PDB file of C-alpha atoms and ligand atoms in Angstrom:
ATOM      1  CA  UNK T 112      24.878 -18.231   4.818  1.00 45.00           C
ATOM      2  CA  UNK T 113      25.732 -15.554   7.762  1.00 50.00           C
ATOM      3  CA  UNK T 114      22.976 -13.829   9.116  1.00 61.00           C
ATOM      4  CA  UNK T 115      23.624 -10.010  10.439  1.00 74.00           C
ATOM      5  CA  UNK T 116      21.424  -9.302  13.781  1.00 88.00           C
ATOM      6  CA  UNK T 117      18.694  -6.945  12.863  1.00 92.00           C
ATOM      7  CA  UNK T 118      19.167  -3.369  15.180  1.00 92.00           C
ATOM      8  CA  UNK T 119      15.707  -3.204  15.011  1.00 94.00           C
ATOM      9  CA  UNK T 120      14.615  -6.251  16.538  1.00 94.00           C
ATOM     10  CA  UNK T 121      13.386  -4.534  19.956  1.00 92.00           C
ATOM     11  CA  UNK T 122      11.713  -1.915  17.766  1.00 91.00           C
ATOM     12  CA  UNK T 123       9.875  -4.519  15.748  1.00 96.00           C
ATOM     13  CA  UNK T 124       8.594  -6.783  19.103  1.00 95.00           C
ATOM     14  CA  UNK T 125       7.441  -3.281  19.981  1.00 91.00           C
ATOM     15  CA  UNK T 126       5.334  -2.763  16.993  1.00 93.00           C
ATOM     16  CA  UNK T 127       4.236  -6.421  16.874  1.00 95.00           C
ATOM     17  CA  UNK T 128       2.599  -5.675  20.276  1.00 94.00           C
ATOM     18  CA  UNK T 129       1.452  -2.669  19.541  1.00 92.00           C
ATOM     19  CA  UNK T 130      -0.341  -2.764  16.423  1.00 95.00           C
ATOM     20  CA  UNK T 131      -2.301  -6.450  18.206  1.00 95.00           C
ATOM     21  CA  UNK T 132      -4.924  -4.379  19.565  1.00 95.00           C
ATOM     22  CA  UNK T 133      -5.485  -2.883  15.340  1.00 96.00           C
ATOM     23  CA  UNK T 134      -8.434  -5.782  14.798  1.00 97.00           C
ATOM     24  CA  UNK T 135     -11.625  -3.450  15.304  1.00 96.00           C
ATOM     25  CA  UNK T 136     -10.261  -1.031  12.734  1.00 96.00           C
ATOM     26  CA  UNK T 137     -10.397  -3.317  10.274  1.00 98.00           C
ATOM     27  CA  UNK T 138     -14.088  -2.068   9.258  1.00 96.00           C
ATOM     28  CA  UNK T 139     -12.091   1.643   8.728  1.00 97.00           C
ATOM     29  CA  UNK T 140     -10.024  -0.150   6.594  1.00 98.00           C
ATOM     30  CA  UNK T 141     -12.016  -1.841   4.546  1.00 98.00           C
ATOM     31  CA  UNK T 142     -13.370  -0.067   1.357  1.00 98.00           C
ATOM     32  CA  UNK T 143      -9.881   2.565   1.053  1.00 98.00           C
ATOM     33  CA  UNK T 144      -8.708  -1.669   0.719  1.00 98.00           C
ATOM     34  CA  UNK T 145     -11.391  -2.031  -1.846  1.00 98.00           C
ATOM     35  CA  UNK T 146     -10.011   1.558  -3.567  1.00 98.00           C
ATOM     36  CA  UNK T 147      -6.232  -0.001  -3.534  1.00 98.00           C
ATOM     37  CA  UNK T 148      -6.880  -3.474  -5.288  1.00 98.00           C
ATOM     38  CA  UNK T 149      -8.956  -1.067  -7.801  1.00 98.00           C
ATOM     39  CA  UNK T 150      -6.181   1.406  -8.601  1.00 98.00           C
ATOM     40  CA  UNK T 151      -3.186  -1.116  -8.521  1.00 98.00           C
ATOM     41  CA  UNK T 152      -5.335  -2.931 -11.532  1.00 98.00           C
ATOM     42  CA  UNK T 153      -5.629  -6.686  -9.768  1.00 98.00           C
ATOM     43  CA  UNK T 154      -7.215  -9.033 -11.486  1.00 97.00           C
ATOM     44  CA  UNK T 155      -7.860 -12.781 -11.767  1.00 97.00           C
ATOM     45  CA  UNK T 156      -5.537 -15.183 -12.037  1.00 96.00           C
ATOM     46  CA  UNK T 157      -2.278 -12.560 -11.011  1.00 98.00           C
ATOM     47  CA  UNK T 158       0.134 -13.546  -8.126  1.00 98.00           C
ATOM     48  CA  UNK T 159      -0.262 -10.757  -5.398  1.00 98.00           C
ATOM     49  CA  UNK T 160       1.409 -10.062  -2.212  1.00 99.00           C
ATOM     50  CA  UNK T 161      -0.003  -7.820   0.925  1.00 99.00           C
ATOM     51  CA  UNK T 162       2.853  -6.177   3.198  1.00 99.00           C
ATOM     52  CA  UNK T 163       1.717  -5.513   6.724  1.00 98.00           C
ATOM     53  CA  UNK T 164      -1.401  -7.035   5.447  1.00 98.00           C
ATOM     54  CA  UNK T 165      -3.113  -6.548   8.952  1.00 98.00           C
ATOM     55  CA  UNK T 166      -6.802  -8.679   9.298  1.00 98.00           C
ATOM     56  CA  UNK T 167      -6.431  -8.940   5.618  1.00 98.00           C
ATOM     57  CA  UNK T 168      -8.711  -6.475   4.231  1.00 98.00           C
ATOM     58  CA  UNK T 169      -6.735  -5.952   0.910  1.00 98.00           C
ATOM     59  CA  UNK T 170      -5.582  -9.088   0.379  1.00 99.00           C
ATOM     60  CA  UNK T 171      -9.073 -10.523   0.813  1.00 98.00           C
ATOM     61  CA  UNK T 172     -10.426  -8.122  -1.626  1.00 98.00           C
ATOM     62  CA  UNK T 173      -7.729  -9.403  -4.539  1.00 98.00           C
ATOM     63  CA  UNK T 174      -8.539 -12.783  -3.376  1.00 98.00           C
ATOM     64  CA  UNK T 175     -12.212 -12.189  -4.087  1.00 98.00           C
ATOM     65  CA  UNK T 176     -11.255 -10.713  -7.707  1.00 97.00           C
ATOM     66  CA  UNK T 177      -9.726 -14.061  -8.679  1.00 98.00           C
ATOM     67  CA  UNK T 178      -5.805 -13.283  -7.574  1.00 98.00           C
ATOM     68  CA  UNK T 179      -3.952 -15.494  -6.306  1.00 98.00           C
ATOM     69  CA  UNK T 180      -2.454 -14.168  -2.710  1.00 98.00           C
ATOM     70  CA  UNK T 181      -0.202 -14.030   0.041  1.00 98.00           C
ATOM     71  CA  UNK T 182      -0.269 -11.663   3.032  1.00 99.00           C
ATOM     72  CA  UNK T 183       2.490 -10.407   5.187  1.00 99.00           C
ATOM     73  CA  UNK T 184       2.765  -9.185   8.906  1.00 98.00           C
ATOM     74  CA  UNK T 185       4.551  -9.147  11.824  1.00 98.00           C
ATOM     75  CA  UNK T 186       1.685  -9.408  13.622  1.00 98.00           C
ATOM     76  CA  UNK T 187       0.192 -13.161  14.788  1.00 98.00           C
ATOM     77  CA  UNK T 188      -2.919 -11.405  16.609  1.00 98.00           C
ATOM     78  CA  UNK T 189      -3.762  -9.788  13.258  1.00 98.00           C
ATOM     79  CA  UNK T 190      -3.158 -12.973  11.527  1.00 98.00           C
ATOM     80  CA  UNK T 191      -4.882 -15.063  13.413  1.00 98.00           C
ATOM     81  CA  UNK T 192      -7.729 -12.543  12.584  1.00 98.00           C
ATOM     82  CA  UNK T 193      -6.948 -12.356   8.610  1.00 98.00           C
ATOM     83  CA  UNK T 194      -7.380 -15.987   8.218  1.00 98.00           C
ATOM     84  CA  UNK T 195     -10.647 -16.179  10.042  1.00 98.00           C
ATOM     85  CA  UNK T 196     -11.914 -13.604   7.809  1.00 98.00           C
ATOM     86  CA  UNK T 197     -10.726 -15.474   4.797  1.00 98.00           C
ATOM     87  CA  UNK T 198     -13.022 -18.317   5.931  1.00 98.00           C
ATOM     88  CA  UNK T 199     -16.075 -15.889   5.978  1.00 98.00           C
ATOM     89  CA  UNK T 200     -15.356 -14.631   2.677  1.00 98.00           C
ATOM     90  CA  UNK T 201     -14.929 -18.212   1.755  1.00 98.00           C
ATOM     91  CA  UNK T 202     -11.373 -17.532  -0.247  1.00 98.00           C
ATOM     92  CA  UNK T 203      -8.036 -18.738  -0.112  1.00 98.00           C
ATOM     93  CA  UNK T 204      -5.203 -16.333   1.171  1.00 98.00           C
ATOM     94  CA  UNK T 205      -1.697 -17.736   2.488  1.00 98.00           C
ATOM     95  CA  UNK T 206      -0.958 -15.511   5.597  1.00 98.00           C
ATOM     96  CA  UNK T 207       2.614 -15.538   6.738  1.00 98.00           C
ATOM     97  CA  UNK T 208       4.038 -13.954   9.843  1.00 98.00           C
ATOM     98  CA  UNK T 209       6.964 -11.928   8.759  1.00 98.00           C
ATOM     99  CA  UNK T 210       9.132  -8.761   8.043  1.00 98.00           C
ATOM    100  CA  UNK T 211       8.523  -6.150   5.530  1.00 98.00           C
ATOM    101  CA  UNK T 212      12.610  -5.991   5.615  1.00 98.00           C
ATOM    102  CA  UNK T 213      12.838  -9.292   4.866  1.00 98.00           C
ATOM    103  CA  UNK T 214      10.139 -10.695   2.553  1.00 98.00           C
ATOM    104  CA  UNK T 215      10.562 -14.579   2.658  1.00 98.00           C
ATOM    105  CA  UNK T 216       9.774 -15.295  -0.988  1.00 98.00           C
ATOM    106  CA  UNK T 217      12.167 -15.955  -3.778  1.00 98.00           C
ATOM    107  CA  UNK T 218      13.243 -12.571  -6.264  1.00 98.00           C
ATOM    108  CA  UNK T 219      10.528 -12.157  -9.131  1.00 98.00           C
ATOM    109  CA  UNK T 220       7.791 -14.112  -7.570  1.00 98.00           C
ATOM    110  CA  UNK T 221       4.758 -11.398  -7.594  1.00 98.00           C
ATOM    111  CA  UNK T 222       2.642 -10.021 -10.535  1.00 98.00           C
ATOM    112  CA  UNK T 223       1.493  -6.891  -7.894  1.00 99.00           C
ATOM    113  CA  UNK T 224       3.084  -5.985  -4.390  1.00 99.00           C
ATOM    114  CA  UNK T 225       0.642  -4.273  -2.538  1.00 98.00           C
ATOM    115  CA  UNK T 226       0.863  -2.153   0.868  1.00 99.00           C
ATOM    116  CA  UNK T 227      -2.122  -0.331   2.760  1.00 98.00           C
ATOM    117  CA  UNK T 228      -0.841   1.692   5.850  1.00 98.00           C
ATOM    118  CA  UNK T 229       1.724  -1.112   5.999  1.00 98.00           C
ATOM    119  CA  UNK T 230       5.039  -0.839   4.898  1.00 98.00           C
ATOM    120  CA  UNK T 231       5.636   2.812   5.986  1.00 98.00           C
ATOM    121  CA  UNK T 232       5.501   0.993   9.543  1.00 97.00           C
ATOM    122  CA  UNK T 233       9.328  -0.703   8.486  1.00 98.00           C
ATOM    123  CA  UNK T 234      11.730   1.454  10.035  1.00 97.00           C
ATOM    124  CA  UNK T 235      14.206   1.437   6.818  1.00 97.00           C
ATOM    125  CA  UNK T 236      12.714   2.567   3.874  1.00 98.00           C
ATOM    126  CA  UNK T 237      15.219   1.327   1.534  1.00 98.00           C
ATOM    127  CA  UNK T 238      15.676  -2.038   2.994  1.00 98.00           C
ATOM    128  CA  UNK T 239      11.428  -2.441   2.930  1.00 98.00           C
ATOM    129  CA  UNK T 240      11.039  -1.021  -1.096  1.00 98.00           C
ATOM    130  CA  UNK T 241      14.014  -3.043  -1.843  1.00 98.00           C
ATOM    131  CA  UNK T 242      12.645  -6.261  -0.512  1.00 98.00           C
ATOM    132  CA  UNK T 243       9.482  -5.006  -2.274  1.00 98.00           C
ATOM    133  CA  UNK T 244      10.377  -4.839  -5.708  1.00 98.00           C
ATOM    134  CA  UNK T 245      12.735  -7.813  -5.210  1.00 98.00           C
ATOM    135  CA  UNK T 246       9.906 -10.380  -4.910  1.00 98.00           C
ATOM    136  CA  UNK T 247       8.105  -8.466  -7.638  1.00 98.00           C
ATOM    137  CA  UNK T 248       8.437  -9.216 -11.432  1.00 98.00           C
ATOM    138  CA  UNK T 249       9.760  -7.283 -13.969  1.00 98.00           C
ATOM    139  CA  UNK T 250       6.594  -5.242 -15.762  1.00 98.00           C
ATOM    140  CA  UNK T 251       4.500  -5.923 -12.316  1.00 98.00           C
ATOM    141  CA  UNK T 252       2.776  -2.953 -10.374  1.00 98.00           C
ATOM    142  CA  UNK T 253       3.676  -1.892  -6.579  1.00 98.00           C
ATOM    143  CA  UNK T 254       0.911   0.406  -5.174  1.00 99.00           C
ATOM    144  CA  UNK T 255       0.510   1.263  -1.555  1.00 99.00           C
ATOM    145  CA  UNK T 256      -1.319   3.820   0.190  1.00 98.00           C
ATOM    146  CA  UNK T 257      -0.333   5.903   3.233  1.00 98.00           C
ATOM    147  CA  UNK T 258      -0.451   9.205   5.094  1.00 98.00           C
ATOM    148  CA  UNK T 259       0.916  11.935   4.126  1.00 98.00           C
ATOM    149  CA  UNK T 260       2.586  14.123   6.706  1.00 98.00           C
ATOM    150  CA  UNK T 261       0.283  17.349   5.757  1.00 97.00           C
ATOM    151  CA  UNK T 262      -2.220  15.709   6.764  1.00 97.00           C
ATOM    152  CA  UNK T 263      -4.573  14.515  10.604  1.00 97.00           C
ATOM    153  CA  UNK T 264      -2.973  10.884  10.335  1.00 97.00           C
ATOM    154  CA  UNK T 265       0.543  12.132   9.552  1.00 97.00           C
ATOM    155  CA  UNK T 266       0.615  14.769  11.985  1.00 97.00           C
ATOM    156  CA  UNK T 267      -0.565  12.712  14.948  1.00 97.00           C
ATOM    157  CA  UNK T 268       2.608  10.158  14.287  1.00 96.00           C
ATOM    158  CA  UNK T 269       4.818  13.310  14.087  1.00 96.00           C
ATOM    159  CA  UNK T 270       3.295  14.169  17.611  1.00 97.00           C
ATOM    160  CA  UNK T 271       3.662  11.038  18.893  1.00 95.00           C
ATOM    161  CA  UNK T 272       7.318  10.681  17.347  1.00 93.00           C
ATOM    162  CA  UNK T 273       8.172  14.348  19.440  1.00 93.00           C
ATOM    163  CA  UNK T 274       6.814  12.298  22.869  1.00 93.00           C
ATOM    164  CA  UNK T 275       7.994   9.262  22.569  1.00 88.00           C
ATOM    165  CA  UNK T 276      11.647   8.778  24.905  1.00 82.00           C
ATOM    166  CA  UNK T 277      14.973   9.136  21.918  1.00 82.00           C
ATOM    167  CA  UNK T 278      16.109   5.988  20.873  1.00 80.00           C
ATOM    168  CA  UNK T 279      19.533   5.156  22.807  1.00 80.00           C
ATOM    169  CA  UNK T 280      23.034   6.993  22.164  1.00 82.00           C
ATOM    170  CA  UNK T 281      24.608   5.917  18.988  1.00 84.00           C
ATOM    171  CA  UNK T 282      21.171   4.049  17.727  1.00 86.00           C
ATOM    172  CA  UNK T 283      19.871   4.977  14.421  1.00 88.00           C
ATOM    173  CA  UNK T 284      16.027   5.885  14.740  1.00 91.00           C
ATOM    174  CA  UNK T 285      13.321   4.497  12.920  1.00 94.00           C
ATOM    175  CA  UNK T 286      12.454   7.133   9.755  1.00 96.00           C
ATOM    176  CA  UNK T 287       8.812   8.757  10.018  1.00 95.00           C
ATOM    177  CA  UNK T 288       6.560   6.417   8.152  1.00 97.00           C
ATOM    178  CA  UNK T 289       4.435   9.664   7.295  1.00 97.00           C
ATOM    179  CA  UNK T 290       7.189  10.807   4.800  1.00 98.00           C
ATOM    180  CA  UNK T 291       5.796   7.953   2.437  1.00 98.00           C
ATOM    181  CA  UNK T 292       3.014  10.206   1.899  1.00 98.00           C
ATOM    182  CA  UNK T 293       5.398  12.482   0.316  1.00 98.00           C
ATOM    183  CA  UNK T 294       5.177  12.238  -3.753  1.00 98.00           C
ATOM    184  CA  UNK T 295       8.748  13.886  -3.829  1.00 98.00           C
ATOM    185  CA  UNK T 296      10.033  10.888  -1.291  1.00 98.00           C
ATOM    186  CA  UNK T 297       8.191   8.252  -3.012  1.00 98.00           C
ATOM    187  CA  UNK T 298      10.304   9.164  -6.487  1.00 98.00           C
ATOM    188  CA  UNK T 299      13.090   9.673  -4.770  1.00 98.00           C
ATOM    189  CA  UNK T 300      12.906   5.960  -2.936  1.00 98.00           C
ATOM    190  CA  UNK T 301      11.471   3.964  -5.927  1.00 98.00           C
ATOM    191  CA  UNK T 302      13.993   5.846  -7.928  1.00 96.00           C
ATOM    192  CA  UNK T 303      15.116   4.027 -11.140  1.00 97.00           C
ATOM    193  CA  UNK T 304      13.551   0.592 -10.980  1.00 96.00           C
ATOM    194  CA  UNK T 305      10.408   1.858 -11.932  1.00 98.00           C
ATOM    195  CA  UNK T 306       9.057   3.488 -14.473  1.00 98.00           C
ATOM    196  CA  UNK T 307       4.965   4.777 -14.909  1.00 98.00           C
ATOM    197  CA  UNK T 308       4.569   6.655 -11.440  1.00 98.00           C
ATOM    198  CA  UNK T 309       1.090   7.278 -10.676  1.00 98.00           C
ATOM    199  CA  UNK T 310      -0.060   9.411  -7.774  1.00 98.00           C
ATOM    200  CA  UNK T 311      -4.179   9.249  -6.361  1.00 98.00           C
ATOM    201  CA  UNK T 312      -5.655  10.727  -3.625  1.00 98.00           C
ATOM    202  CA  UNK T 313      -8.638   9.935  -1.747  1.00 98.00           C
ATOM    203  CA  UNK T 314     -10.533  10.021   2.172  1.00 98.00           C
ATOM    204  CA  UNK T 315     -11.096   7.538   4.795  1.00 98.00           C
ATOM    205  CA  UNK T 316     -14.369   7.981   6.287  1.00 96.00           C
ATOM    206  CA  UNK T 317     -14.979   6.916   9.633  1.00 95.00           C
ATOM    207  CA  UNK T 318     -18.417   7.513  11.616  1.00 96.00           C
ATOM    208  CA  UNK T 319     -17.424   9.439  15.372  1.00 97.00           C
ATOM    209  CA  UNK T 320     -20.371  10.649  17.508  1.00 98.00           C
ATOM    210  CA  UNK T 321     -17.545  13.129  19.226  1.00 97.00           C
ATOM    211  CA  UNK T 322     -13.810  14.010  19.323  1.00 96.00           C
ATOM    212  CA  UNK T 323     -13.734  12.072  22.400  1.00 96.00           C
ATOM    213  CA  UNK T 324     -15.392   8.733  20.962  1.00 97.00           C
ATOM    214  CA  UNK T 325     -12.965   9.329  18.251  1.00 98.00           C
ATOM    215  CA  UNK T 326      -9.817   9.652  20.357  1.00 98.00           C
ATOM    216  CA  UNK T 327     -10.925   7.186  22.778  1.00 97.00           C
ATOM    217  CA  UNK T 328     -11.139   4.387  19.841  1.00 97.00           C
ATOM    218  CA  UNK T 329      -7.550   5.600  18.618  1.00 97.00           C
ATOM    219  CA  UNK T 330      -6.085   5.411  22.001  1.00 97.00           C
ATOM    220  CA  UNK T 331      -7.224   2.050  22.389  1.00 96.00           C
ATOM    221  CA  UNK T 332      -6.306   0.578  18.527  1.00 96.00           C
ATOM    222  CA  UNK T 333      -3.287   2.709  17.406  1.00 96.00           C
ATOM    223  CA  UNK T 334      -0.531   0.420  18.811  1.00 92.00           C
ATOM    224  CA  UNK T 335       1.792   3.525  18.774  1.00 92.00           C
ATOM    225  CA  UNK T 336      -0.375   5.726  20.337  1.00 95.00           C
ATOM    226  CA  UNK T 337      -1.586   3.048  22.742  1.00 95.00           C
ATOM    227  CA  UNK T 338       1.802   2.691  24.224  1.00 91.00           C
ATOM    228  CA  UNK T 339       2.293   6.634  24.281  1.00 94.00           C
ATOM    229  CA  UNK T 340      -0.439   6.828  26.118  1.00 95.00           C
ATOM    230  CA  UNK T 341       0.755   3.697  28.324  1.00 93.00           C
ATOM    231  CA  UNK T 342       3.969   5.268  29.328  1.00 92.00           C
ATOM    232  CA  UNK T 343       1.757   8.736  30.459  1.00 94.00           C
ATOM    233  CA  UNK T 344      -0.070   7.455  32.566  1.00 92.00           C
ATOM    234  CA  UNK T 345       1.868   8.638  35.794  1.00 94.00           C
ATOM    235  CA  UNK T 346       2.391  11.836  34.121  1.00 95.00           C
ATOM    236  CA  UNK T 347      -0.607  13.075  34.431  1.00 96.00           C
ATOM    237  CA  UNK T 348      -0.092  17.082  32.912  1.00 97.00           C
ATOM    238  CA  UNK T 349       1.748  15.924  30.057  1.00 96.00           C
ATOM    239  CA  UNK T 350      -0.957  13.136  28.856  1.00 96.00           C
ATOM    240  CA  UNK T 351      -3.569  16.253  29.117  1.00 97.00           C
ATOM    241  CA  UNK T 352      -1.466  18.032  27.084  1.00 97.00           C
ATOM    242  CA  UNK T 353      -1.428  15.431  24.422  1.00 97.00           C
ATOM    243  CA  UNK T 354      -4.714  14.896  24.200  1.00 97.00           C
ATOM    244  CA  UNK T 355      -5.272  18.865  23.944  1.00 97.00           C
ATOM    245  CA  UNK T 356      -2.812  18.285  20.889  1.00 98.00           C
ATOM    246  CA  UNK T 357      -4.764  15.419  19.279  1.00 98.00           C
ATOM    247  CA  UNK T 358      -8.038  17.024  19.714  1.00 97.00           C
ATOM    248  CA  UNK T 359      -6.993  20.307  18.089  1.00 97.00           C
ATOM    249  CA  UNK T 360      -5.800  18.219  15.143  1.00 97.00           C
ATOM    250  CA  UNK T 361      -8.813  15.939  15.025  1.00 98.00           C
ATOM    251  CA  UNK T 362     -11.055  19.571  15.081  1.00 97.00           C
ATOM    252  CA  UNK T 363      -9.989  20.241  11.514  1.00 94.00           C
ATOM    253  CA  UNK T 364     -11.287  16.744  10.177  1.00 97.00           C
ATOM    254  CA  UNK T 365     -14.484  16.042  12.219  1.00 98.00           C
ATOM    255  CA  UNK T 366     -17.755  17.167  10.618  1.00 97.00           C
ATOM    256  CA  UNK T 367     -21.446  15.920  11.104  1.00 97.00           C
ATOM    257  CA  UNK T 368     -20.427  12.676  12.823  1.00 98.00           C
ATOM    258  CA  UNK T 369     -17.579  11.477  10.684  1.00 98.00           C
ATOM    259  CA  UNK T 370     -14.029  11.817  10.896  1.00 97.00           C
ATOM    260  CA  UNK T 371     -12.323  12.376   7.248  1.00 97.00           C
ATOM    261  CA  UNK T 372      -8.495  11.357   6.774  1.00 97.00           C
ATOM    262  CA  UNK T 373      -7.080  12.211   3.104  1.00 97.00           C
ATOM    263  CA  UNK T 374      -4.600   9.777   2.390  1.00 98.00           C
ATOM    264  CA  UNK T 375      -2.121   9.313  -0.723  1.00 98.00           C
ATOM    265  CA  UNK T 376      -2.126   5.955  -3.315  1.00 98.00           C
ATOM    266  CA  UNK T 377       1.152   5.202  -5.148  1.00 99.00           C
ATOM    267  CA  UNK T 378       1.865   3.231  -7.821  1.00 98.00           C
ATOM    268  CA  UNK T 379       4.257   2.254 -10.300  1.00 98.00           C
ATOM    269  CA  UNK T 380       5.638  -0.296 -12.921  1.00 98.00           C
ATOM    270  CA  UNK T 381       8.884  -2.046 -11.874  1.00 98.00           C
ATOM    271  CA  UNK T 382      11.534  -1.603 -15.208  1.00 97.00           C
TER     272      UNK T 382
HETATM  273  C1  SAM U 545      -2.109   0.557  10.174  1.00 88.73           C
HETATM  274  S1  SAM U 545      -1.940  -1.195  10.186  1.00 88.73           S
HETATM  275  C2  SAM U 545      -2.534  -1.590   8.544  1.00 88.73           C
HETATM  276  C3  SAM U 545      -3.022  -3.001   8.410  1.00 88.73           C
HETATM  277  C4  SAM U 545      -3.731  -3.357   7.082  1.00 88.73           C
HETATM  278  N1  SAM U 545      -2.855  -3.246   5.955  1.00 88.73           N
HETATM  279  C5  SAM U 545      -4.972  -2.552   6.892  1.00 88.73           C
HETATM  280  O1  SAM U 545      -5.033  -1.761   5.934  1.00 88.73           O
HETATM  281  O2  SAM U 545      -5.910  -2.706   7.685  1.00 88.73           O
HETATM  282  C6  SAM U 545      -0.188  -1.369  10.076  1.00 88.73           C
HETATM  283  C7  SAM U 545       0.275  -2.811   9.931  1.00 88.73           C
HETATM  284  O3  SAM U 545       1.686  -2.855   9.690  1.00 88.73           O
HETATM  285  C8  SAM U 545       2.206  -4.006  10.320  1.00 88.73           C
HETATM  286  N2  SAM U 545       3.665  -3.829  10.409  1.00 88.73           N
HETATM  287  C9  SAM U 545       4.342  -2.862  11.067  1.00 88.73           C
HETATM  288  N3  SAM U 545       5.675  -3.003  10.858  1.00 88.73           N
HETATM  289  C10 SAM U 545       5.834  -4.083  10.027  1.00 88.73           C
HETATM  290  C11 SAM U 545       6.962  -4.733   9.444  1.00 88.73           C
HETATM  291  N4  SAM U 545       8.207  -4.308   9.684  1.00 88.73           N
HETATM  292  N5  SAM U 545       6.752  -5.813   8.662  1.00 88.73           N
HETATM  293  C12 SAM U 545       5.493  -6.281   8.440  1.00 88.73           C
HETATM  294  N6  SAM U 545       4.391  -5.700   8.968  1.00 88.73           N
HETATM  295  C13 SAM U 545       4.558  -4.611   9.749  1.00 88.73           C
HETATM  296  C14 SAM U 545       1.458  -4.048  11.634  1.00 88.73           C
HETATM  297  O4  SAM U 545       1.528  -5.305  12.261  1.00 88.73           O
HETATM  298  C15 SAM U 545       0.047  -3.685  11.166  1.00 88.73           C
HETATM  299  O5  SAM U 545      -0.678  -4.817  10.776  1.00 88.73           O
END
């Protein structure tokens, strides 16, 4: 078997470090997790995989309705994490460090494929839903959610894509997760495998006692925006300037203590 080198294994270390510091917002993600397993129709018994599972949160929640599940990321911090809650909850969940690129389990193997705020992280889209609905079974479900670009979450990777340095001469760049928030670029990628496309929308809810507890809590748990703001730090007008950016977007979703991000769930029948 020949293996090809991966151009984005630099990118991918990056992310891996990045998103290590993502543990405390596990308790953000928890119930939009709780949402997913609901609309993607998991039940007992059913073989289901997380992408980019993070600590776990969805995977744990099909685990607790009987499924039986495996959880992906390229993270070990998060991981490490993931499987200590899986203790708590007192279920069984096999985590596996890995690539949303290159899912390491045999074609046809999963009843539901399932991705919260993950899979939009892999830098090729096609390669990621390919490898997707690949391990999936004909007549299974793939449902993720993500952020649309219209939207706070969306926006603020757009405004950290326009300050982070160009990737290097002749290097193709990582695509904008945030278009996976776009129904027109979801049909367009899942394109004829599937059939039954269903679109949902709902709102993350997270308590903030200001914008600045807010963006402090982002800066320090966003890996992207953690290493932004890493690489600022000796630049001191145009890190102001950022933040003036991010606070004008977070003014639009910040309202009696709580932050509100509208976010987009997918789903769909592979043919
Ligand atoms: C916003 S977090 C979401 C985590 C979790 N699904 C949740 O809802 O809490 C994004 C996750 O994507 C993972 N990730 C990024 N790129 C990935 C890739 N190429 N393959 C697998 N996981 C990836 C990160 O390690 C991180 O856990």
């Amino acid at each position: 078997m020949t293996t090809t080198a991966d151009p984005f294994e630099k990118f991918k270390a990056a992310q891996r470090e990045g998103w290590s510091s993502f543990v405390p917002v596990e308790i953000m993600t928890t119930p939009p997790a709780a949402k997913l397993v609901k609309f993607a129709a998991v039940s007992g018994g059913q073989r289901i995989l997380d992408v980019a599972c993070g600590t776990g949160v969805a995977a744990i929640t099909a685990a607790r309705a009987g499924a039986n599940v495996s959880g992906l990321d390229l993270t070990p911090k998060l991981l490490e994490r993931a499987r200590e809650n899986a203790a708590v909850a007192g279920v069984n969940v096999d985590f596996v460090e890995g690539d949303a690129e290159a899912l390491p389990y045999p074609d046809r193997s999963f009843d539901v494929v399932l991705s919260q705020y993950g899979h939009m992280f892999a830098p090729r889209p096609a390669i990621a839903v390919k490898e997707m609905l690949r391990v999936l079974k004909p007549g299974g479900t793939i449902a993720f959610s993500t952020w649309p670009p219209e939207h706070f979450t969306g926006l603020l990777f757009a405004l950290i894509a326009r300050n982070m340095p160009p990737p290097p001469a002749g290097t193709e760049p990582p695509a904008a997760p945030p278009l996976w928030g776009d129904p027109n670029v979801i049909r367009e990628r899942l394109g004829t495998a599937i059939k039954d496309l269903k679109f949902a929308r709902d709102t993350l809810v997270i308590p903030a006692l200001s914008l600045a507890h807010f963006r402090a809590a982002q800066e320090k748990t966003i890996g992207p925006l953690t290493k932004l703001i890493a690489s600022l730090q000796h630049d001191p007008d145009k890190l102001k300037q950022l933040r003036a950016e991010f606070d004008a977007l977070a003014a639009d979703i910040f309202e009696e203590n709580t932050i509100r991000m509208p976010f987009l769930m997918t789903r769909a029948t592979k043919i």
